[in-house]
C-alpha atoms as an extended CHARMM CRD file, in Angstrom:
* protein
*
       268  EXT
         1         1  UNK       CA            103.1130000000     -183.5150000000     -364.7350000000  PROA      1               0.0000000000
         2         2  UNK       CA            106.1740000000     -184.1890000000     -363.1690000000  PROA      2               0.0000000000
         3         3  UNK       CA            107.5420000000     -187.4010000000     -361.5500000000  PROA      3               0.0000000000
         4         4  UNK       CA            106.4160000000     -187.0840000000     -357.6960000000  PROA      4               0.0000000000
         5         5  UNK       CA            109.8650000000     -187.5790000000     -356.1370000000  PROA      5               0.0000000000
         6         6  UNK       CA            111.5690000000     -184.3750000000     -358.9680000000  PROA      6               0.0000000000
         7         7  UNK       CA            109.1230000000     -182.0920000000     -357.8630000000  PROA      7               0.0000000000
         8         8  UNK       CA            109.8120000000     -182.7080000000     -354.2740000000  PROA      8               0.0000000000
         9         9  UNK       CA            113.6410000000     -182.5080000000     -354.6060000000  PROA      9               0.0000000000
        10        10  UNK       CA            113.7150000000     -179.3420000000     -357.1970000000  PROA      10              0.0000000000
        11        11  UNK       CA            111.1140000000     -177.6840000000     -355.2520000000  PROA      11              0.0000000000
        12        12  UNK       CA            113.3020000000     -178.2330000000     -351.9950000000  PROA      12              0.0000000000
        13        13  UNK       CA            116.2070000000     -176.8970000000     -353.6750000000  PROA      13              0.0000000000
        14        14  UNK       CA            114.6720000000     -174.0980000000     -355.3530000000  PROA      14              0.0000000000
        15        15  UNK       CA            113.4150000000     -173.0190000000     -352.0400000000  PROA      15              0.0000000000
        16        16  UNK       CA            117.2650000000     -173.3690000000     -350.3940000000  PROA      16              0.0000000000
        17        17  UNK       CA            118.5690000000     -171.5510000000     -353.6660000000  PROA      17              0.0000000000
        18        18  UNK       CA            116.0090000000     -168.4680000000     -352.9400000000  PROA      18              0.0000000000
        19        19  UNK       CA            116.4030000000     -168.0120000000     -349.0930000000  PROA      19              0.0000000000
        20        20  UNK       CA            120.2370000000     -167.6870000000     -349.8810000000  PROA      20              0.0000000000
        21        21  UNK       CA            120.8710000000     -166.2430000000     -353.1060000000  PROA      21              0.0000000000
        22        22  UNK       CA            119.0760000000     -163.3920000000     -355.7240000000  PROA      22              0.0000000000
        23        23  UNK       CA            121.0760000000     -164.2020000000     -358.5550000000  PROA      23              0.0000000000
        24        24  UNK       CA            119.3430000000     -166.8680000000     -359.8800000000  PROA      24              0.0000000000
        25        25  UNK       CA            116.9100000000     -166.0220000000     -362.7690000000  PROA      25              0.0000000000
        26        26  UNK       CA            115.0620000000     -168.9590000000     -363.5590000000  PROA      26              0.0000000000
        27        27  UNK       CA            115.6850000000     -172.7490000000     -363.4460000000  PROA      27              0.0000000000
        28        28  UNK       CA            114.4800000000     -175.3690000000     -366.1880000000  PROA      28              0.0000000000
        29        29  UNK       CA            114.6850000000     -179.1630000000     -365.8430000000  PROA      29              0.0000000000
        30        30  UNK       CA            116.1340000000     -181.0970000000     -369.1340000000  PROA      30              0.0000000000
        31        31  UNK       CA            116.9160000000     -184.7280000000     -369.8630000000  PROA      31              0.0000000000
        32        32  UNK       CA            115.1290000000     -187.8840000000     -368.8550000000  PROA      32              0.0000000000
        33        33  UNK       CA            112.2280000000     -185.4910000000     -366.9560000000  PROA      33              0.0000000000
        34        34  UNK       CA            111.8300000000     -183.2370000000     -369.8870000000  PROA      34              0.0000000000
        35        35  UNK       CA            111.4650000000     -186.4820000000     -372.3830000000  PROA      35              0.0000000000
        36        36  UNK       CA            108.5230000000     -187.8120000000     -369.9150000000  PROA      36              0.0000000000
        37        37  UNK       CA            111.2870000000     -190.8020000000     -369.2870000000  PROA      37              0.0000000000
        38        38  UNK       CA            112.3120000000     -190.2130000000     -365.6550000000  PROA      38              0.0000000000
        39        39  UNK       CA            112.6630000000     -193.6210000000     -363.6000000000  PROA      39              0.0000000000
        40        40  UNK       CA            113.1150000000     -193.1960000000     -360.3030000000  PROA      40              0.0000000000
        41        41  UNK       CA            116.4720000000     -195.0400000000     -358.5720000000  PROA      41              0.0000000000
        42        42  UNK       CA            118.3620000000     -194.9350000000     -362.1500000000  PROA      42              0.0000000000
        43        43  UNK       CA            117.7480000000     -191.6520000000     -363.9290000000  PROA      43              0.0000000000
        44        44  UNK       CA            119.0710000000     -188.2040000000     -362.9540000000  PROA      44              0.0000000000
        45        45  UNK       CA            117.3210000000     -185.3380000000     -362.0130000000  PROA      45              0.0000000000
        46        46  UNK       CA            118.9010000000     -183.1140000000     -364.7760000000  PROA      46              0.0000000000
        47        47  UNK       CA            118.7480000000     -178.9550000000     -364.5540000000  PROA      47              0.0000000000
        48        48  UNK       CA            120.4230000000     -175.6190000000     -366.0020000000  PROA      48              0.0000000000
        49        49  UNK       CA            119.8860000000     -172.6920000000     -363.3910000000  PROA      49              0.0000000000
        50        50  UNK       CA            120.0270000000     -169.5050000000     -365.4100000000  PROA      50              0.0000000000
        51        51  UNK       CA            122.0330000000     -166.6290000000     -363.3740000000  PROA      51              0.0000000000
        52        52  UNK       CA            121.8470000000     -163.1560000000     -363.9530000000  PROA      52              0.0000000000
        53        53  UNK       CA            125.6670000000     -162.1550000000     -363.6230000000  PROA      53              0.0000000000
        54        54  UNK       CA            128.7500000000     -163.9290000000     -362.5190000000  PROA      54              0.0000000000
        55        55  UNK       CA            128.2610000000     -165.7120000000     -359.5610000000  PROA      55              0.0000000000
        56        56  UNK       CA            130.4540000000     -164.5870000000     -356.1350000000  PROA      56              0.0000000000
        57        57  UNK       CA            132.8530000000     -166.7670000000     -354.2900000000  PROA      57              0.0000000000
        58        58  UNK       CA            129.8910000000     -165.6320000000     -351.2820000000  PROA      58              0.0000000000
        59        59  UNK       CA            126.7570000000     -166.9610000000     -353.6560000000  PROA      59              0.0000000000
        60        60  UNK       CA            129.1000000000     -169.9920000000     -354.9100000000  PROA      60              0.0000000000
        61        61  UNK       CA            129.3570000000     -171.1330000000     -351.2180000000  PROA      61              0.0000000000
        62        62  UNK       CA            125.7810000000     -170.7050000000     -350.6340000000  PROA      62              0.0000000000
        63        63  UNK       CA            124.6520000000     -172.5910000000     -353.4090000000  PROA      63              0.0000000000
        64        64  UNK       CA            126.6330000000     -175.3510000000     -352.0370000000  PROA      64              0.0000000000
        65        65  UNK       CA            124.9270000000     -175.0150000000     -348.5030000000  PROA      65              0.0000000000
        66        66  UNK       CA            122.1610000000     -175.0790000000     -350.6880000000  PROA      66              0.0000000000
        67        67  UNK       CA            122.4500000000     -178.7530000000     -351.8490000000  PROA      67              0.0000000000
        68        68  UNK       CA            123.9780000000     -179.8020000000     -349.0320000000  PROA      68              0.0000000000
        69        69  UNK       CA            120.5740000000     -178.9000000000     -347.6560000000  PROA      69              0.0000000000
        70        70  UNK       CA            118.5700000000     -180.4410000000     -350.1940000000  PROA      70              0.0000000000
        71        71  UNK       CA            120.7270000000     -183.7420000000     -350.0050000000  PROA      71              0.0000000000
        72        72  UNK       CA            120.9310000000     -184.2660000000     -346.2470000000  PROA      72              0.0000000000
        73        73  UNK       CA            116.8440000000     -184.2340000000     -346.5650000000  PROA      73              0.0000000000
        74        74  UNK       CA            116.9090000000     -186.5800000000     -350.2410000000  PROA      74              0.0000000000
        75        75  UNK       CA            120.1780000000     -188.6810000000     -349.9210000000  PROA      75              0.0000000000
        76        76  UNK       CA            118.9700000000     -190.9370000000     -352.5370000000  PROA      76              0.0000000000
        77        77  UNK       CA            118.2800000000     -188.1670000000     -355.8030000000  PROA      77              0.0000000000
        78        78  UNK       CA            120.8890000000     -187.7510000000     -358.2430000000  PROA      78              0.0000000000
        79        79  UNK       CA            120.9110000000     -184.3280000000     -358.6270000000  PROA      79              0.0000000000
        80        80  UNK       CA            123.0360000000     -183.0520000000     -361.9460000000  PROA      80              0.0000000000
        81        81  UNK       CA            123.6440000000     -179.2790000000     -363.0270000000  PROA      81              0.0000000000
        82        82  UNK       CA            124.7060000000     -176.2280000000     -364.2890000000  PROA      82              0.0000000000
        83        83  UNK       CA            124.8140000000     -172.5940000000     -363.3560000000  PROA      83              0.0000000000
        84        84  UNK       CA            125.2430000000     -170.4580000000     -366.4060000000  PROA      84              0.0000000000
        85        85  UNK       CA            124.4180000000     -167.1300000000     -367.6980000000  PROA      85              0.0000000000
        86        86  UNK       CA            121.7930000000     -166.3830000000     -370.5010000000  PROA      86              0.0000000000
        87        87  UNK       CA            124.2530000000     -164.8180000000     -372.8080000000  PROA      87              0.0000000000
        88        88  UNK       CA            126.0530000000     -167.9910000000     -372.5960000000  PROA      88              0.0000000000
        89        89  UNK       CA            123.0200000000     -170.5910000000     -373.1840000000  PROA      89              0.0000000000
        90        90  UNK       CA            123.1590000000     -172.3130000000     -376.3400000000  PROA      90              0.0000000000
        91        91  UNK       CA            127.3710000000     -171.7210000000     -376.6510000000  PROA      91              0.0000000000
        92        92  UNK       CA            130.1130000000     -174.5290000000     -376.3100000000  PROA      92              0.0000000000
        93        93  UNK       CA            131.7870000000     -175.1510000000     -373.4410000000  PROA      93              0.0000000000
        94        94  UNK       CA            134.6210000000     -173.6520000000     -374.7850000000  PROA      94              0.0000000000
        95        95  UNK       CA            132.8690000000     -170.1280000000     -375.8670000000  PROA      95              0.0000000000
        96        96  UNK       CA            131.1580000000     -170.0120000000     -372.2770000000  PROA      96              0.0000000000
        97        97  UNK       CA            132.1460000000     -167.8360000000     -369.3930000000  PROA      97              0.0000000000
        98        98  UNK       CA            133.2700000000     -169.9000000000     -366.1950000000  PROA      98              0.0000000000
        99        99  UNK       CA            130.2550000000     -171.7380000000     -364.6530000000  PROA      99              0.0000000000
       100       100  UNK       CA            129.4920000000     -173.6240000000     -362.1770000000  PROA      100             0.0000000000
       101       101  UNK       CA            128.6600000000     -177.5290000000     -362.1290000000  PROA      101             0.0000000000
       102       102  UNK       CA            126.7920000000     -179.7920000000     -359.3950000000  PROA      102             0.0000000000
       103       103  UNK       CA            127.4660000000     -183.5790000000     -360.1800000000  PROA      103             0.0000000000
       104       104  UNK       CA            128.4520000000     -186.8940000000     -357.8680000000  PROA      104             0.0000000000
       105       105  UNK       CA            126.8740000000     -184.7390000000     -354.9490000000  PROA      105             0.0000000000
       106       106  UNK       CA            129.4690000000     -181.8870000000     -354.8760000000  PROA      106             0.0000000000
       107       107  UNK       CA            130.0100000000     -178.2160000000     -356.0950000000  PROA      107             0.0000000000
       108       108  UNK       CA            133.0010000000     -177.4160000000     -359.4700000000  PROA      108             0.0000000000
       109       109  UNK       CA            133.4680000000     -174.0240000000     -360.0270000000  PROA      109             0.0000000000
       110       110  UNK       CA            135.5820000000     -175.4630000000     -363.3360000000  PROA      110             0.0000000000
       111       111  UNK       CA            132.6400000000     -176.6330000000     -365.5300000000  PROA      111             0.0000000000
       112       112  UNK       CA            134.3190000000     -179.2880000000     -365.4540000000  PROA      112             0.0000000000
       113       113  UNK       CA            131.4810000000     -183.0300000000     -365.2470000000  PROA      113             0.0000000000
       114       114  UNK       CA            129.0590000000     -180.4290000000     -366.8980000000  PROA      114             0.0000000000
       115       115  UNK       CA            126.6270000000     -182.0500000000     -369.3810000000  PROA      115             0.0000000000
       116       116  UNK       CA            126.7710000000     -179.1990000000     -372.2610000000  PROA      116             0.0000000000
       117       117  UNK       CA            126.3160000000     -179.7050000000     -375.1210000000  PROA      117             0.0000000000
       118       118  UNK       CA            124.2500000000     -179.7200000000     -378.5120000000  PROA      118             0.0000000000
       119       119  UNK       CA            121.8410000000     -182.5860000000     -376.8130000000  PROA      119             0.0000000000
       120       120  UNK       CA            121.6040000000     -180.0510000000     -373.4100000000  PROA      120             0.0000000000
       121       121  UNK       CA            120.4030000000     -177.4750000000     -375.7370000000  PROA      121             0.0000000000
       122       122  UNK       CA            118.2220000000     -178.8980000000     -377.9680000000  PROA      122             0.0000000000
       123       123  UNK       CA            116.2420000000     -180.5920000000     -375.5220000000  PROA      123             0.0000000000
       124       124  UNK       CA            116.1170000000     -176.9340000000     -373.1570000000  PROA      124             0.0000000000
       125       125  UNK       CA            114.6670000000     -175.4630000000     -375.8940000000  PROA      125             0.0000000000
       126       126  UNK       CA            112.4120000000     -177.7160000000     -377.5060000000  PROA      126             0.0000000000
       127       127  UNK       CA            111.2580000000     -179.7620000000     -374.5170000000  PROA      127             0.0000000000
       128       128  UNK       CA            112.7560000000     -177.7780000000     -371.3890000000  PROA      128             0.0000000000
       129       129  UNK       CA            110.8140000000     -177.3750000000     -368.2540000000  PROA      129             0.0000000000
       130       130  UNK       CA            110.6610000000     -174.1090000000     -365.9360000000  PROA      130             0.0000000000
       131       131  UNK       CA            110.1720000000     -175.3020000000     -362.4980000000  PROA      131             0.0000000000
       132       132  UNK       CA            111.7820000000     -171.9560000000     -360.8880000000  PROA      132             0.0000000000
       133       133  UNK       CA            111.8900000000     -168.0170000000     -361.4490000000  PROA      133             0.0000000000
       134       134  UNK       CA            110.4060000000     -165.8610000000     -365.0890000000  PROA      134             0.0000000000
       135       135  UNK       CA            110.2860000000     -167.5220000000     -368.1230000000  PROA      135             0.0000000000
       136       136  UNK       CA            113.1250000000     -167.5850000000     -370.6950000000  PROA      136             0.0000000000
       137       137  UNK       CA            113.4300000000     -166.6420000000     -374.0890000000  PROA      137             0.0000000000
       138       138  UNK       CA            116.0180000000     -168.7660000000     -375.9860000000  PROA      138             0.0000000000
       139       139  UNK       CA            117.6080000000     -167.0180000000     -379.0360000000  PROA      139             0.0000000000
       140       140  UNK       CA            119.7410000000     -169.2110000000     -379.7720000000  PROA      140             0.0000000000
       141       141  UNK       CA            119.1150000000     -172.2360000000     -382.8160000000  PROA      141             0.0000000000
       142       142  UNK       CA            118.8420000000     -175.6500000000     -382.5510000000  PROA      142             0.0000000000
       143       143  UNK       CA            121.3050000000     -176.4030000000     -385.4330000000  PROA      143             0.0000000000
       144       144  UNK       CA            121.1870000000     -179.7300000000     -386.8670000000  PROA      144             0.0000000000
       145       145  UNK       CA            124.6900000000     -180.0780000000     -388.3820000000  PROA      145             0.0000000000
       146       146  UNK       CA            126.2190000000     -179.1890000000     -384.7830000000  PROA      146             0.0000000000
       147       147  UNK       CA            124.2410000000     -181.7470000000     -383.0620000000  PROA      147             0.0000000000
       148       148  UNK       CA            124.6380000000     -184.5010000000     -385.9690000000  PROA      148             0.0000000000
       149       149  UNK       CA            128.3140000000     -183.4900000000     -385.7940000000  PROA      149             0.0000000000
       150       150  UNK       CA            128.5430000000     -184.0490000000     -382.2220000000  PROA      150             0.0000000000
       151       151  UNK       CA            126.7920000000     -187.5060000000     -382.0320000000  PROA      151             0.0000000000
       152       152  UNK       CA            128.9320000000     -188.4520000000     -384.7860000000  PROA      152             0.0000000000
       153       153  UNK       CA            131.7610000000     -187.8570000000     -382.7850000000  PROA      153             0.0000000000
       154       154  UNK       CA            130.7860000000     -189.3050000000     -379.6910000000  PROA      154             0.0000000000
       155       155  UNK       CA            129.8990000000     -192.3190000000     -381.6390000000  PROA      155             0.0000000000
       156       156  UNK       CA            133.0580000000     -192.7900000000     -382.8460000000  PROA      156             0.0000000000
       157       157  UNK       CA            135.4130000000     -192.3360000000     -379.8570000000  PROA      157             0.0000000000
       158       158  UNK       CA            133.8680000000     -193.2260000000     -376.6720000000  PROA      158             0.0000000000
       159       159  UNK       CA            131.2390000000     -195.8370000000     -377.9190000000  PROA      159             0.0000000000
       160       160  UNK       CA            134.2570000000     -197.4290000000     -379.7180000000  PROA      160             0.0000000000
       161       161  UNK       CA            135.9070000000     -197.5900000000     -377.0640000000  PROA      161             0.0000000000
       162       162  UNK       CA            133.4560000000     -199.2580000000     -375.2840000000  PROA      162             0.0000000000
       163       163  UNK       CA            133.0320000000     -201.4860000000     -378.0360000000  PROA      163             0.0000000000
       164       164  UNK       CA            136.8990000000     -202.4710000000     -378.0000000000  PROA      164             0.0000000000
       165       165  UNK       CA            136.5690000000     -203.3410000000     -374.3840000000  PROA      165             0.0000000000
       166       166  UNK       CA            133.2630000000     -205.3250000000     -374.5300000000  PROA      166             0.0000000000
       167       167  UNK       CA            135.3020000000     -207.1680000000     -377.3200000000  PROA      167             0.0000000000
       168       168  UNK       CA            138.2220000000     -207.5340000000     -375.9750000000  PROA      168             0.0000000000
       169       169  UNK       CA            137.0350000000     -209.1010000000     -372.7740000000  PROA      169             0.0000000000
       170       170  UNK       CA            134.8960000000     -211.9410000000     -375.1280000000  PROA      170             0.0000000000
       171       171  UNK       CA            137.9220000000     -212.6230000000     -377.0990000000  PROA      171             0.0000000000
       172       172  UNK       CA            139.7410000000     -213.2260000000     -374.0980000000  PROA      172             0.0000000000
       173       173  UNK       CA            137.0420000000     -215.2010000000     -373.0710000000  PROA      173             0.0000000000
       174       174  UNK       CA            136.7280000000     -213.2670000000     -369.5330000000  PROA      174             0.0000000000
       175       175  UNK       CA            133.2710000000     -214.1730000000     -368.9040000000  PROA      175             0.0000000000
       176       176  UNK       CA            131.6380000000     -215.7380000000     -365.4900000000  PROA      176             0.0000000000
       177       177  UNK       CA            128.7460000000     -216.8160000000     -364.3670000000  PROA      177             0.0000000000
       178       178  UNK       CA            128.9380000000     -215.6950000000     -360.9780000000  PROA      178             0.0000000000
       179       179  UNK       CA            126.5090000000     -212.8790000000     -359.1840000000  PROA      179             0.0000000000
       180       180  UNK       CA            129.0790000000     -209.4710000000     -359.4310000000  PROA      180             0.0000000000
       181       181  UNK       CA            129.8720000000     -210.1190000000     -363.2450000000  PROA      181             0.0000000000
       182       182  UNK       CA            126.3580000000     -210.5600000000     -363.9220000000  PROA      182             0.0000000000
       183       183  UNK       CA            125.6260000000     -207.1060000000     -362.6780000000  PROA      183             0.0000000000
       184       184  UNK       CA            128.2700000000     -205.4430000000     -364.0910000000  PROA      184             0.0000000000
       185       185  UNK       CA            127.1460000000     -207.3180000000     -367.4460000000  PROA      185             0.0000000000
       186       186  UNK       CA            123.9870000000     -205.6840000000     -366.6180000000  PROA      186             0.0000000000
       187       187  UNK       CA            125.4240000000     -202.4640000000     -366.2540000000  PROA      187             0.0000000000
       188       188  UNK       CA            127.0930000000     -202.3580000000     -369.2840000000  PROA      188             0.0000000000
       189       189  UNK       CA            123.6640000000     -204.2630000000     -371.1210000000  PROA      189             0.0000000000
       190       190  UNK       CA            121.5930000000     -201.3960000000     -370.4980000000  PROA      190             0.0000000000
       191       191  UNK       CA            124.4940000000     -198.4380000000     -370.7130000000  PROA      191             0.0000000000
       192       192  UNK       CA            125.6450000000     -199.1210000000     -374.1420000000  PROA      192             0.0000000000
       193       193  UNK       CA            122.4630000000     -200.7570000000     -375.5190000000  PROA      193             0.0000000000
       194       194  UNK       CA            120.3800000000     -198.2870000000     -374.9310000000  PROA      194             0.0000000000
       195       195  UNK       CA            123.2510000000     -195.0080000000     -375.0530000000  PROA      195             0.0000000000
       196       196  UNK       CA            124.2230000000     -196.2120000000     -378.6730000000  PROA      196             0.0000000000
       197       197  UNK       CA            120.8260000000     -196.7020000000     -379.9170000000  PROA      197             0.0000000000
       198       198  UNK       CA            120.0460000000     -192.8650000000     -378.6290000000  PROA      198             0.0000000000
       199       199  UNK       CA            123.1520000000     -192.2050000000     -380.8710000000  PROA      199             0.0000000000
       200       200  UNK       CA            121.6110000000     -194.2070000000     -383.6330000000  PROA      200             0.0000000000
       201       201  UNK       CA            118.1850000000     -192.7560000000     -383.7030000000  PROA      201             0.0000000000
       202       202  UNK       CA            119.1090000000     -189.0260000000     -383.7910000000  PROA      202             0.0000000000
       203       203  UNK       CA            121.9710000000     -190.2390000000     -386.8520000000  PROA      203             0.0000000000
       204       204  UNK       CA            118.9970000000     -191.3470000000     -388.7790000000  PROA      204             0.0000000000
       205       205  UNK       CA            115.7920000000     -188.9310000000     -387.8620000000  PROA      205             0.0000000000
       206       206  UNK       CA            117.8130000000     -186.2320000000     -386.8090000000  PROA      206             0.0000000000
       207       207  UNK       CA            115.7230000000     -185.7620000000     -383.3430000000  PROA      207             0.0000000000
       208       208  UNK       CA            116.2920000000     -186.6830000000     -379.8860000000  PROA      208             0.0000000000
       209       209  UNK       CA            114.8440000000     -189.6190000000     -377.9400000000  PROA      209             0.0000000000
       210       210  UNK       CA            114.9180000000     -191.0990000000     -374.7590000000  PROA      210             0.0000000000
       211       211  UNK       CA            116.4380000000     -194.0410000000     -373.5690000000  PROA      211             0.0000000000
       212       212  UNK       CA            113.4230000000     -196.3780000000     -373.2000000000  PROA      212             0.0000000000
       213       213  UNK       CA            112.1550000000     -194.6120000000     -376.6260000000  PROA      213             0.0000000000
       214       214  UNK       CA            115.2630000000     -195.6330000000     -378.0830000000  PROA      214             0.0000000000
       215       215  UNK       CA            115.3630000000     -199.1970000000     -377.4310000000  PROA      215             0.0000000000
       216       216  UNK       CA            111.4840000000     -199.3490000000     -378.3730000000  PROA      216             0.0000000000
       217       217  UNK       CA            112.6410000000     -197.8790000000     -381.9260000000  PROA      217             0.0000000000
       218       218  UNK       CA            115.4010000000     -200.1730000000     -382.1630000000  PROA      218             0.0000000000
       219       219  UNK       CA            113.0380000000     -203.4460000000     -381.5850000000  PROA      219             0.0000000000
       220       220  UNK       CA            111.0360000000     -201.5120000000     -384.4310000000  PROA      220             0.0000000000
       221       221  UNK       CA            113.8110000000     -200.9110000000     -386.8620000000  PROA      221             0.0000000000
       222       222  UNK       CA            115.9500000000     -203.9680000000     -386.2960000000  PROA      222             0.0000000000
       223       223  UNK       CA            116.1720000000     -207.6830000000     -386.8900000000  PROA      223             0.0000000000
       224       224  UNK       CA            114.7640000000     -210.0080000000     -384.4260000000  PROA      224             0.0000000000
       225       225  UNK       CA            117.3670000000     -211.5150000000     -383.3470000000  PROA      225             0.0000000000
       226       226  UNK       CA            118.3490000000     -208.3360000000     -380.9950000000  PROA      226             0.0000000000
       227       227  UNK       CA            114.9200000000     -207.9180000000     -379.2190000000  PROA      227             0.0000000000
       228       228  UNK       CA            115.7890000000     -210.0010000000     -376.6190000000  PROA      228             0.0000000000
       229       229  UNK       CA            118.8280000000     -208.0100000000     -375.7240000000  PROA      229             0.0000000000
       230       230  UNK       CA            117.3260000000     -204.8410000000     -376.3970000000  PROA      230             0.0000000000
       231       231  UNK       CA            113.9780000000     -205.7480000000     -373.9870000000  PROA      231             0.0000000000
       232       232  UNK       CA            116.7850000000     -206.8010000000     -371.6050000000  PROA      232             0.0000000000
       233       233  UNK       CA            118.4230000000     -203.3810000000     -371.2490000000  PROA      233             0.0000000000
       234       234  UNK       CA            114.8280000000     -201.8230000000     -371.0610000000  PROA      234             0.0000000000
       235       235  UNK       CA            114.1320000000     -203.9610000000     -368.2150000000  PROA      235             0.0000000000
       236       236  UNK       CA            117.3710000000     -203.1760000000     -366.4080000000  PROA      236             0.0000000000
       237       237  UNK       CA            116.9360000000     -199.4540000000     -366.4590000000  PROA      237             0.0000000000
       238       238  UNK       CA            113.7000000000     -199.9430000000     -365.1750000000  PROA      238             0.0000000000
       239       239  UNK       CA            114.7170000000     -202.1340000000     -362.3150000000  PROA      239             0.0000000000
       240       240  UNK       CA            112.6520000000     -204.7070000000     -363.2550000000  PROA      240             0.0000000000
       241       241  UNK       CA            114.0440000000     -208.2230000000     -363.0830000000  PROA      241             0.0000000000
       242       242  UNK       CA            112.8690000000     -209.6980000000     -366.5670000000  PROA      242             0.0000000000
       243       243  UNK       CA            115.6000000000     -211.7090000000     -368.5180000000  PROA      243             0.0000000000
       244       244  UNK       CA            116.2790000000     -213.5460000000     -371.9250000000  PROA      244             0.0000000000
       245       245  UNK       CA            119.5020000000     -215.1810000000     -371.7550000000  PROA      245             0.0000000000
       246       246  UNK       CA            120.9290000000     -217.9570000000     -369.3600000000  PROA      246             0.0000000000
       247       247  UNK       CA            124.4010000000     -217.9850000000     -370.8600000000  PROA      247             0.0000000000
       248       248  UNK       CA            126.3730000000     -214.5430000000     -369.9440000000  PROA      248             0.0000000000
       249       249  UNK       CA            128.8480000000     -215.4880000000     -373.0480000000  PROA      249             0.0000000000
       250       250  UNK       CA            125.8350000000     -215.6590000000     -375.4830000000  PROA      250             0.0000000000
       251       251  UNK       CA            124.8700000000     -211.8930000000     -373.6630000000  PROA      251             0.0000000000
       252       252  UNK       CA            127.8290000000     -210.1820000000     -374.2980000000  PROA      252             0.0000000000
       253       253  UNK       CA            128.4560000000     -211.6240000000     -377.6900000000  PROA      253             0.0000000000
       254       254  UNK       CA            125.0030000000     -210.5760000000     -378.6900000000  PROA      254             0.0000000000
       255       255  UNK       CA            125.9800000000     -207.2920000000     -377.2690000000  PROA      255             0.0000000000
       256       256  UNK       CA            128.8580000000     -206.6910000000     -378.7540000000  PROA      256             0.0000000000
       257       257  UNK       CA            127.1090000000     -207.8860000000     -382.4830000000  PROA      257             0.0000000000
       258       258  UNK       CA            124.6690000000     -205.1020000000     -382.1540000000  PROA      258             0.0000000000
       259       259  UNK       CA            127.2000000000     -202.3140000000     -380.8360000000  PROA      259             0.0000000000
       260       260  UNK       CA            129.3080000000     -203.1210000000     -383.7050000000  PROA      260             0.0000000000
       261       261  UNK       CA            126.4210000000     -203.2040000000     -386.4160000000  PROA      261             0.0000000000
       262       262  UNK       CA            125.1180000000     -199.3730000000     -385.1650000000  PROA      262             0.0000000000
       263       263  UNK       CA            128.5380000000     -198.3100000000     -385.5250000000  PROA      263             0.0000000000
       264       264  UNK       CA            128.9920000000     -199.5980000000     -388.6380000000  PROA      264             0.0000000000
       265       265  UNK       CA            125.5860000000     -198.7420000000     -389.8950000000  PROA      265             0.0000000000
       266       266  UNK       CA            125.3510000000     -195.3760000000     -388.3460000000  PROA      266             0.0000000000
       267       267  UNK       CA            128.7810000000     -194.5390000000     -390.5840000000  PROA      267             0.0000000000
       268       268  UNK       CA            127.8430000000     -195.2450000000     -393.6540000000  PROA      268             0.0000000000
């Protein structure tokens, strides 16, 4: 059963898709709603719209009026997607055929924001759900070494680089006390805690997870002394108000302790 607020917004834009455009095979929702981990107010409403040719500069604009449609009615849904072909499903970015993307509220006819990749894939086919249009078949495999591969990589470059700033700003001693850095502390809390331990978890069972079922295996799998932080970053992306530290220095530096031990454990 779906979350009450994405089956009011897909159904709403399914509806403005149809009345303007017959291209549009099916549509299947993926990410947090497809891993039962949808939170209203901090997840994303994630979808891949399967089109049955190459989509007109006429049928790109009305799939913009579309949205624009859908979001003067539901300002407040973060609506992210793609618009590809069925031939292309299951391809890089790189192998695909131009497509069309729908992030931040607005219409790229570059790909470019698009959230492809082996993750996108794995969880259309194994966990996607059709909310629009015929049924699907997907041909194409679910390979582990590609998606390993490609978590690998992410790991290594833009959670590092997170890492070096988190550390950089506590060996600089750049931390306050005072309301704005505690939310952006918060931010970054429940961002890396519970991206990287996604990361983690597929490194070592070779599956996907959600967010909140990431940080629930990582208070399973690691030592104590991170449960705190890691019930912290559950709480935050659940906009719940629960906290365990008073001292924002001990936060990040407990933050940056257990970024730095998945990386190092998730390379060797």
């Amino acid at each position: 059963m779906l979350p009450a607020i994405v089956e009011v917004t897909m159904n709403r834009l399914c509806k403005a898709l149809d009345a303007r455009t017959s291209s549009i095979e099916s549509v299947y929702l993926y990410g947090s709603v497809a891993l039962n981990d949808y939170i209203e107010g901090t997840s994303d409403i994630d979808f891949v719209a399967i089109i049955r040719k190459p989509l007109t500069q006429s049928e790109i604009q009305s799939i913009m009026a579309a949205h624009e449609e859908v979001e003067r009615e539901l300002p407040n849904t973060d609506i992210m997607g793609a618009y590809i072909l069925l031939e292309d499903v299951g391809k890089k970015p790189n192998e695909m055929n131009a497509f069309v993307t729908y992030f931040n509220k607005q219409l790229h006819t570059n790909g470019s924001g698009a959230d492809i990749n082996p993750i996108t894939w794995w969880i259309l086919k194994k966990h996607g759900v059709r909310i629009y249009g015929s049924a699907v078949v997907f041909h194409y495999e679910t390979d582990i070494a590609s998606l390993l591969g490609y978590v690998s990589g992410n790991l290594n470059s833009y959670w590092v680089n997170w890492i070096d700033r988190l550390e950089k700003q506590l060996s600089l001693n750049n931390v306050l006390e005072d309301e704005t850095y505690i939310e952006q502390l918060d931010k970054a809390i429940e961002w890396c805690t519970l991206g990287m331990l996604r990361q983690w978890y597929t490194l070592k069972e070779r599956d996907i997870i959600s967010k909140i079922g990431a940080g629930n295996y990582g208070i399973q799998q690691l030592p104590e002394k991170w449960h705190g932080l890691i019930r912290e970053a559950i709480a935050i992306k659940r906009l719940e108000p629960s906290r365990y530290y008073i001292s924002q220095k001990e936060r990040l530096a407990d933050l940056v302790d257990l970024l730095q031990y998945i990386h190092l454990d998730a390379n060797r």
